[in-house]
GROMACS .gro file of C-alpha atoms in nm:
model
  407
    1MET     CA    1   9.243   4.067   9.420
    2SER     CA    2   9.107   4.400   9.296
    3PHE     CA    3   9.136   4.745   9.451
    4ASN     CA    4   8.780   4.708   9.574
    5ASP     CA    5   8.884   4.413   9.788
    6LEU     CA    6   9.143   4.612   9.981
    7PRO     CA    7   9.052   4.725  10.333
    8PRO     CA    8   8.954   5.094  10.366
    9GLU     CA    9   9.263   5.181  10.570
   10LEU     CA   10   9.486   5.070  10.281
   11LEU     CA   11   9.277   5.247  10.019
   12LEU     CA   12   9.315   5.573  10.210
   13LYS     CA   13   9.694   5.542  10.180
   14LEU     CA   14   9.692   5.517   9.800
   15PRO     CA   15   9.700   5.895   9.729
   16HIS     CA   16  10.025   5.918   9.927
   17PHE     CA   17  10.198   5.710   9.656
   18LEU     CA   18  10.078   5.916   9.361
   19TYR     CA   19  10.286   6.178   9.181
   20SER     CA   20  10.039   6.419   9.025
   21MET     CA   21   9.678   6.532   9.003
   22GLU     CA   22   9.656   6.348   8.671
   23GLU     CA   23   9.727   6.020   8.850
   24LEU     CA   24   9.474   6.106   9.121
   25LEU     CA   25   9.204   6.171   8.861
   26ALA     CA   26   9.291   5.854   8.672
   27LEU     CA   27   9.278   5.644   8.989
   28SER     CA   28   8.947   5.795   9.097
   29SER     CA   29   8.786   5.694   8.768
   30LEU     CA   30   8.853   5.321   8.813
   31SER     CA   31   8.577   5.242   9.062
   32ARG     CA   32   8.334   5.395   9.309
   33ALA     CA   33   8.548   5.286   9.600
   34LEU     CA   34   8.854   5.455   9.453
   35TYR     CA   35   8.649   5.764   9.369
   36ARG     CA   36   8.555   5.796   9.735
   37THR     CA   37   8.916   5.732   9.836
   38CYS     CA   38   9.044   6.010   9.610
   39ALA     CA   39   8.768   6.257   9.688
   40ASN     CA   40   8.943   6.422   9.980
   41PRO     CA   41   9.311   6.330  10.032
   42PRO     CA   42   9.508   6.495  10.316
   43PRO     CA   43   9.586   6.863  10.245
   44LYS     CA   44   9.964   6.815  10.232
   45VAL     CA   45   9.917   6.536   9.975
   46ILE     CA   46   9.697   6.760   9.760
   47SER     CA   47   9.954   7.041   9.779
   48ARG     CA   48  10.229   6.809   9.657
   49LEU     CA   49  10.018   6.662   9.377
   50ALA     CA   50   9.908   7.008   9.265
   51ALA     CA   51  10.268   7.133   9.257
   52ASN     CA   52  10.372   6.839   9.041
   53SER     CA   53  10.083   6.912   8.803
   54GLY     CA   54  10.135   7.286   8.796
   55ARG     CA   55  10.248   7.313   8.435
   56VAL     CA   56   9.938   7.124   8.320
   57PHE     CA   57   9.652   7.229   8.548
   58PHE     CA   58   9.765   7.542   8.733
   59ARG     CA   59   9.914   7.786   8.488
   60PRO     CA   60  10.077   8.027   8.518
   61HIS     CA   61  10.307   7.798   8.710
   62PRO     CA   62  10.420   7.828   8.984
   63HIS     CA   63  10.250   8.164   9.040
   64LEU     CA   64   9.891   8.039   9.063
   65LEU     CA   65   9.971   7.786   9.335
   66ILE     CA   66  10.178   8.045   9.521
   67ALA     CA   67   9.875   8.274   9.514
   68ALA     CA   68   9.657   7.994   9.653
   69THR     CA   69   9.893   7.937   9.946
   70ALA     CA   70  10.027   8.291  10.004
   71ARG     CA   71   9.787   8.408  10.275
   72GLU     CA   72   9.832   8.100  10.490
   73LEU     CA   73  10.208   8.110  10.428
   74ALA     CA   74  10.215   8.469  10.557
   75ASP     CA   75  10.010   8.373  10.862
   76TRP     CA   76  10.265   8.100  10.933
   77ALA     CA   77  10.567   8.326  10.879
   78VAL     CA   78  10.464   8.610  11.112
   79GLN     CA   79  10.445   8.376  11.411
   80ALA     CA   80  10.822   8.360  11.470
   81ASN     CA   81  11.144   8.528  11.359
   82GLU     CA   82  11.282   8.192  11.245
   83ARG     CA   83  10.987   8.155  11.008
   84ARG     CA   84  11.033   8.507  10.873
   85PHE     CA   85  11.393   8.411  10.804
   86GLU     CA   86  11.285   8.094  10.621
   87LEU     CA   87  11.046   8.296  10.407
   88GLU     CA   88  11.312   8.551  10.309
   89GLU     CA   89  11.556   8.272  10.225
   90ALA     CA   90  11.292   8.117  10.000
   91LEU     CA   91  11.224   8.452   9.831
   92ARG     CA   92  11.590   8.484   9.737
   93GLY     CA   93  11.559   8.163   9.536
   94GLY     CA   94  11.277   8.297   9.319
   95VAL     CA   95  10.927   8.163   9.264
   96ASP     CA   96  11.028   7.798   9.251
   97LYS     CA   97  11.187   7.809   9.596
   98LEU     CA   98  10.894   8.008   9.729
   99LEU     CA   99  10.654   7.740   9.607
  100GLU     CA  100  10.867   7.470   9.771
  101LEU     CA  101  10.829   7.643  10.107
  102ALA     CA  102  10.459   7.703  10.053
  103ILE     CA  103  10.394   7.337   9.970
  104ASP     CA  104  10.594   7.232  10.276
  105VAL     CA  105  10.398   7.464  10.505
  106VAL     CA  106  10.048   7.496  10.359
  107GLY     CA  107   9.796   7.225  10.289
  108LEU     CA  108   9.536   7.260  10.014
  109THR     CA  109   9.196   7.092  10.016
  110MET     CA  110   9.000   6.974   9.716
  111ALA     CA  111   8.763   7.265   9.785
  112ASP     CA  112   9.063   7.499   9.748
  113ILE     CA  113   9.150   7.338   9.416
  114ARG     CA  114   8.794   7.381   9.289
  115ARG     CA  115   8.793   7.749   9.395
  116LEU     CA  116   9.124   7.798   9.218
  117TRP     CA  117   8.985   7.650   8.899
  118ARG     CA  118   8.675   7.869   8.917
  119PHE     CA  119   8.897   8.174   8.968
  120LYS     CA  120   9.109   8.080   8.668
  121PHE     CA  121   8.817   8.038   8.430
  122ASP     CA  122   8.575   8.300   8.564
  123VAL     CA  123   8.819   8.578   8.656
  124LEU     CA  124   9.175   8.523   8.537
  125ASN     CA  125   9.108   8.419   8.179
  126PRO     CA  126   8.875   8.712   8.095
  127LEU     CA  127   9.108   8.967   8.258
  128ASP     CA  128   9.408   8.809   8.085
  129ARG     CA  129   9.247   8.868   7.747
  130LYS     CA  130   9.149   9.223   7.841
  131LEU     CA  131   9.495   9.315   7.969
  132ASP     CA  132   9.656   9.162   7.661
  133VAL     CA  133   9.450   9.395   7.442
  134GLU     CA  134   9.513   9.704   7.656
  135ALA     CA  135   9.880   9.662   7.744
  136GLY     CA  136  10.010   9.328   7.619
  137PRO     CA  137  10.195   9.218   7.305
  138ALA     CA  138   9.867   9.247   7.116
  139THR     CA  139   9.906   9.627   7.130
  140GLY     CA  140  10.195   9.602   6.885
  141GLN     CA  141  10.413   9.836   7.089
  142PRO     CA  142  10.771   9.701   7.071
  143TRP     CA  143  10.913   9.839   7.397
  144THR     CA  144  10.657   9.913   7.664
  145VAL     CA  145  10.430   9.612   7.678
  146CYS     CA  146  10.309   9.375   7.943
  147ASN     CA  147  10.483   9.066   7.808
  148ASP     CA  148  10.292   8.810   8.015
  149PRO     CA  149   9.954   8.950   8.125
  150GLU     CA  150   9.847   8.629   8.300
  151THR     CA  151  10.156   8.615   8.524
  152THR     CA  152  10.127   8.989   8.592
  153LEU     CA  153   9.769   8.946   8.712
  154VAL     CA  154   9.854   8.656   8.942
  155SER     CA  155  10.154   8.846   9.081
  156TRP     CA  156   9.910   9.123   9.171
  157VAL     CA  157   9.705   8.865   9.363
  158ILE     CA  158  10.013   8.729   9.542
  159TYR     CA  159  10.104   9.079   9.666
  160GLY     CA  160   9.760   9.120   9.824
  161GLU     CA  161   9.759   8.774   9.982
  162LEU     CA  162  10.120   8.743  10.099
  163PHE     CA  163  10.135   9.091  10.253
  164HIS     CA  164   9.780   9.114  10.380
  165HIS     CA  165   9.899   9.194  10.734
  166SER     CA  166  10.073   9.508  10.606
  167LEU     CA  167   9.780   9.605  10.384
  168GLU     CA  168   9.523   9.564  10.663
  169LEU     CA  169   9.710   9.780  10.914
  170GLY     CA  170   9.546  10.092  10.777
  171TYR     CA  171   9.190   9.992  10.863
  172LEU     CA  172   9.185   9.709  11.118
  173PRO     CA  173   9.154   9.806  11.487
  174VAL     CA  174   9.496   9.875  11.636
  175ASP     CA  175   9.612   9.573  11.835
  176ALA     CA  176   9.971   9.571  11.959
  177THR     CA  177   9.938   9.202  12.051
  178ARG     CA  178   9.868   9.097  11.692
  179PRO     CA  179  10.177   8.955  11.513
  180HIS     CA  180  10.341   9.246  11.336
  181PRO     CA  181  10.349   9.234  10.956
  182LEU     CA  182  10.627   9.106  10.738
  183SER     CA  183  10.893   9.375  10.713
  184SER     CA  184  10.903   9.634  10.437
  185VAL     CA  185  11.226   9.478  10.313
  186THR     CA  186  11.045   9.146  10.271
  187ARG     CA  187  10.796   9.313  10.037
  188TYR     CA  188  11.074   9.464   9.830
  189LYS     CA  189  11.260   9.132   9.823
  190TRP     CA  190  10.952   8.954   9.695
  191LEU     CA  191  10.934   9.197   9.405
  192THR     CA  192  11.308   9.178   9.339
  193TYR     CA  193  11.343   8.801   9.337
  194CYS     CA  194  10.992   8.673   9.255
  195VAL     CA  195  10.894   8.939   9.000
  196PRO     CA  196  11.247   8.966   8.858
  197ASP     CA  197  11.354   9.226   8.607
  198VAL     CA  198  11.682   9.319   8.437
  199ASN     CA  199  11.626   9.686   8.523
  200CYS     CA  200  11.565   9.602   8.888
  201PHE     CA  201  11.896   9.422   8.931
  202ASP     CA  202  12.077   9.709   8.758
  203TYR     CA  203  11.917   9.998   8.947
  204LEU     CA  204  11.938   9.826   9.285
  205GLY     CA  205  12.312   9.777   9.236
  206PHE     CA  206  12.344   9.398   9.209
  207SER     CA  207  12.700   9.300   9.116
  208GLU     CA  208  12.565   8.982   8.959
  209LYS     CA  209  12.221   8.848   8.885
  210PRO     CA  210  12.080   8.552   9.080
  211GLN     CA  211  12.150   8.210   8.935
  212PHE     CA  212  11.782   8.130   8.885
  213PHE     CA  213  11.745   8.445   8.675
  214LEU     CA  214  12.043   8.354   8.456
  215GLU     CA  215  11.877   8.021   8.386
  216TYR     CA  216  11.575   8.205   8.244
  217LYS     CA  217  11.777   8.246   7.925
  218GLN     CA  218  11.709   7.884   7.846
  219GLU     CA  219  11.336   7.926   7.908
  220ASP     CA  220  11.055   8.126   7.758
  221THR     CA  221  11.031   8.350   8.065
  222ASP     CA  222  10.970   8.724   8.079
  223LYS     CA  223  11.292   8.887   8.202
  224PHE     CA  224  11.120   9.225   8.243
  225GLN     CA  225  10.841   9.125   8.480
  226GLN     CA  226  10.839   9.447   8.683
  227LEU     CA  227  10.834   9.656   8.368
  228SER     CA  228  10.541   9.443   8.254
  229MET     CA  229  10.369   9.515   8.586
  230GLN     CA  230  10.429   9.889   8.558
  231THR     CA  231  10.298   9.888   8.201
  232ALA     CA  232   9.983   9.705   8.315
  233ILE     CA  233   9.937   9.974   8.580
  234ARG     CA  234   9.993  10.268   8.347
  235GLU     CA  235   9.846  10.140   8.021
  236GLY     CA  236   9.605   9.875   8.145
  237PHE     CA  237   9.344   9.861   8.419
  238LEU     CA  238   9.561   9.776   8.722
  239ASN     CA  239   9.530  10.125   8.866
  240GLY     CA  240   9.299  10.333   9.080
  241ALA     CA  241   9.076  10.429   8.789
  242GLY     CA  242   9.016  10.064   8.703
  243TRP     CA  243   8.886   9.981   9.050
  244GLU     CA  244   8.711  10.314   9.100
  245ASN     CA  245   8.500  10.244   8.793
  246ALA     CA  246   8.409   9.904   8.935
  247LEU     CA  247   8.320  10.042   9.279
  248ALA     CA  248   8.152  10.370   9.186
  249SER     CA  249   7.795  10.236   9.186
  250THR     CA  250   7.827  10.018   9.498
  251VAL     CA  251   7.646  10.099   9.821
  252ALA     CA  252   7.974  10.091  10.016
  253PHE     CA  253   8.138  10.348   9.789
  254GLN     CA  254   7.837  10.579   9.780
  255ALA     CA  255   7.801  10.571  10.159
  256LEU     CA  256   8.148  10.720  10.216
  257ASP     CA  257   8.241  11.086  10.201
  258GLN     CA  258   8.453  11.218   9.916
  259ASP     CA  259   8.771  11.188  10.122
  260LEU     CA  260   8.733  10.819  10.207
  261ARG     CA  261   8.623  10.694   9.865
  262PRO     CA  262   8.975  10.692   9.718
  263VAL     CA  263   9.102  10.518  10.033
  264LEU     CA  264   8.835  10.248   9.992
  265THR     CA  265   8.940  10.208   9.630
  266ARG     CA  266   9.307  10.178   9.725
  267CYS     CA  267   9.228   9.910   9.983
  268ALA     CA  268   9.005   9.723   9.737
  269MET     CA  269   9.294   9.720   9.489
  270HIS     CA  270   9.499   9.507   9.728
  271LEU     CA  271   9.258   9.240   9.852
  272GLY     CA  272   9.433   8.954   9.674
  273PHE     CA  273   9.196   8.726   9.483
  274ARG     CA  274   8.902   8.951   9.563
  275SER     CA  275   9.074   9.247   9.397
  276LEU     CA  276   9.055   9.083   9.056
  277GLU     CA  277   8.707   8.945   9.125
  278LEU     CA  278   8.590   9.305   9.161
  279LEU     CA  279   8.696   9.377   8.802
  280VAL     CA  280   8.475   9.117   8.633
  281SER     CA  281   8.104   9.140   8.566
  282GLY     CA  282   7.903   9.082   8.884
  283GLY     CA  283   8.211   9.100   9.105
  284PRO     CA  284   8.112   9.408   9.309
  285ASP     CA  285   7.767   9.259   9.376
  286LYS     CA  286   7.918   8.928   9.484
  287LEU     CA  287   8.155   9.104   9.723
  288ALA     CA  288   7.906   9.365   9.847
  289GLU     CA  289   7.925   9.247  10.209
  290ASP     CA  290   8.305   9.254  10.207
  291LEU     CA  291   8.299   9.607  10.068
  292ARG     CA  292   8.049   9.726  10.328
  293ALA     CA  293   8.263   9.580  10.607
  294LEU     CA  294   8.575   9.746  10.465
  295ALA     CA  295   8.397  10.082  10.437
  296ALA     CA  296   8.280  10.059  10.799
  297GLN     CA  297   8.634   9.980  10.914
  298LEU     CA  298   8.769  10.282  10.727
  299VAL     CA  299   8.511  10.511  10.891
  300ASP     CA  300   8.629  10.391  11.233
  301ALA     CA  301   9.001  10.399  11.153
  302LEU     CA  302   9.008  10.733  10.969
  303PRO     CA  303   8.761  10.965  11.145
  304ALA     CA  304   8.664  11.290  10.981
  305PRO     CA  305   8.881  11.591  11.071
  306GLN     CA  306   8.755  11.854  11.313
  307SER     CA  307   8.809  12.119  11.047
  308SER     CA  308   8.706  12.097  10.684
  309ASN     CA  309   9.026  12.282  10.593
  310ASP     CA  310   9.215  11.953  10.613
  311PHE     CA  311   9.122  11.871  10.255
  312ALA     CA  312   9.071  12.218  10.114
  313SER     CA  313   9.406  12.214   9.935
  314ASN     CA  314   9.348  11.874   9.777
  315PRO     CA  315   8.980  11.842   9.687
  316SER     CA  316   9.020  11.567   9.425
  317LEU     CA  317   9.210  11.278   9.574
  318SER     CA  318   9.307  10.969   9.378
  319PRO     CA  319   9.374  10.616   9.506
  320ASP     CA  320   9.708  10.644   9.322
  321TRP     CA  321   9.846  10.916   9.547
  322THR     CA  322  10.184  11.006   9.402
  323ASP     CA  323  10.204  11.369   9.513
  324ASN     CA  324   9.985  11.413   9.819
  325ILE     CA  325   9.912  11.156  10.088
  326PRO     CA  326   9.562  11.220  10.229
  327PRO     CA  327   9.579  11.391  10.572
  328ARG     CA  328   9.355  11.130  10.735
  329VAL     CA  329   9.594  10.861  10.613
  330SER     CA  330   9.889  11.057  10.753
  331ARG     CA  331   9.720  11.080  11.092
  332ARG     CA  332   9.651  10.708  11.085
  333ASN     CA  333  10.018  10.639  11.007
  334THR     CA  334  10.123  10.853  11.305
  335GLN     CA  335   9.882  10.664  11.528
  336LEU     CA  336  10.015  10.328  11.412
  337ARG     CA  337  10.375  10.430  11.483
  338ALA     CA  338  10.280  10.537  11.834
  339ASP     CA  339  10.070  10.232  11.919
  340ILE     CA  340  10.273   9.952  11.755
  341PRO     CA  341  10.643   9.979  11.855
  342GLU     CA  342  10.751   9.709  11.609
  343LEU     CA  343  10.673   9.942  11.320
  344VAL     CA  344  10.924  10.197  11.446
  345ARG     CA  345  11.197   9.933  11.432
  346ASP     CA  346  11.121   9.877  11.063
  347ARG     CA  347  11.324  10.166  10.921
  348TRP     CA  348  11.145  10.163  10.588
  349TRP     CA  349  10.788  10.136  10.711
  350SER     CA  350  10.597  10.447  10.606
  351THR     CA  351  10.225  10.371  10.583
  352GLY     CA  352   9.944  10.139  10.675
  353PHE     CA  353   9.826  10.171  10.314
  354PRO     CA  354  10.116  10.044  10.099
  355GLY     CA  355  10.062  10.003   9.726
  356LEU     CA  356  10.208   9.779   9.460
  357ALA     CA  357  10.251  10.069   9.216
  358GLU     CA  358  10.479  10.254   9.457
  359ASP     CA  359  10.669   9.943   9.565
  360VAL     CA  360  10.740   9.826   9.211
  361HIS     CA  361  10.855  10.173   9.109
  362PHE     CA  362  11.124  10.160   9.377
  363THR     CA  363  11.252   9.813   9.291
  364LEU     CA  364  11.236   9.881   8.917
  365TRP     CA  365  11.404  10.224   8.907
  366GLY     CA  366  11.573  10.255   9.245
  367ASP     CA  367  11.387  10.561   9.375
  368TRP     CA  368  11.061  10.636   9.549
  369LEU     CA  369  10.756  10.730   9.345
  370THR     CA  370  10.608  10.902   9.649
  371LEU     CA  371  10.835  11.043   9.918
  372PRO     CA  372  10.761  10.828  10.224
  373GLU     CA  373  10.651  10.963  10.559
  374LEU     CA  374  10.934  10.847  10.784
  375ASP     CA  375  11.058  10.911  11.136
  376ASP     CA  376  11.259  11.227  11.200
  377ASP     CA  377  11.559  11.007  11.285
  378ASP     CA  378  11.569  10.899  10.920
  379SER     CA  379  11.544  11.242  10.761
  380ASP     CA  380  11.833  11.173  10.519
  381LEU     CA  381  11.624  11.011  10.245
  382GLU     CA  382  11.919  10.958  10.011
  383GLN     CA  383  12.109  10.757  10.271
  384LEU     CA  384  11.793  10.569  10.366
  385GLU     CA  385  11.740  10.482  10.001
  386MET     CA  386  12.095  10.348   9.971
  387ASP     CA  387  12.054  10.144  10.289
  388LEU     CA  388  11.731   9.994  10.158
  389LYS     CA  389  11.895   9.888   9.833
  390GLN     CA  390  12.172   9.718  10.029
  391ALA     CA  391  11.917   9.546  10.253
  392ILE     CA  392  11.736   9.410   9.947
  393ARG     CA  393  12.060   9.277   9.797
  394THR     CA  394  12.191   9.107  10.110
  395ARG     CA  395  12.088   8.800  10.302
  396THR     CA  396  11.897   8.854  10.625
  397MET     CA  397  12.077   8.747  10.940
  398LEU     CA  398  11.855   8.558  11.181
  399ASN     CA  399  11.813   8.782  11.484
  400PRO     CA  400  11.629   8.646  11.789
  401VAL     CA  401  11.511   8.997  11.877
  402SER     CA  402  11.396   9.139  11.544
  403SER     CA  403  11.384   9.000  11.193
  404ASP     CA  404  11.376   9.347  11.039
  405ASP     CA  405  11.750   9.412  11.087
  406GLU     CA  406  11.957   9.353  10.776
  407THR     CA  407  12.329   9.315  10.726
   0.00000   0.00000   0.00000
């Protein structure tokens, strides 16, 4: 009896017994019947097969598959405190544990796999080569280099996908019934444990480094991943200027006033996969509708001030605001605090427009790049900084009331 003689209900079960995408491809090539059987396995089966083939088909592994599942994983996590707790526990185990949770929770389709492959070849590979020239080992600089440009780029994508609820707060209509974002501490923990760095563990006061990080010594793994990220931001194109150049000629950018253009750029920097797509040839045209929608949302969320004096002292704003937070952004932050009570309970929440450059500066060097706008009750910034470092180091206690409290 051949495979073709098996009843359809048995053929459909075959992918469940495979180990990897390689086996799925090999099986699909044996006959037309098996090709149809393997064309669209259940999403959870595809996720498992993709994870087992990560080092062959989905490099950098496991980062690329985490990026593919991060948005749906975040949507799952914000639904309940118990899920937020599970996510933070996975983060503490590094990228491998995070992928395990993602594969358990998120199902991938064959269409997702094809999109991921197109992204890798059309977007990731060209930008990897460009970043390697601008800030990578190819620069010949012995100390400040982006050691692994490809992983750095995918980590940038993960930030935009996994924390999209936090990044969208600034421009989506205020809705107190919407699940509140993952806590600020969760963002910092992702950087600390999933973009690990020797400097980070030192400056945040870890008494000992996580076990998974110690095991990196036996592998060819970058042990300065946050420093690599910061170098890519400062020396490469992962900064406001890089995206501003890409957006400058778009209809969405030109339609905004001078005060909102840098805010549009900052938001575009943190759109996950789409952020990197904007940086390749044809990307802004392909995403023109998304950019127009984002610009319209910013106009609604950040109305023009009654007086033009609001911006008189800061006429040339940058998306990388390290000294002055735009007044319209400050007003939006005040509105969000008033309308969404959960944000007030997050002691370290400061803005509806967070940025990876500011976040990685804190976890890498242990201080804020931009002084945050916080509640008056937390006016002692030095103590707040110390408390945040402790919260990053320690395990979250599951609290049925709020998952933002740390011990």
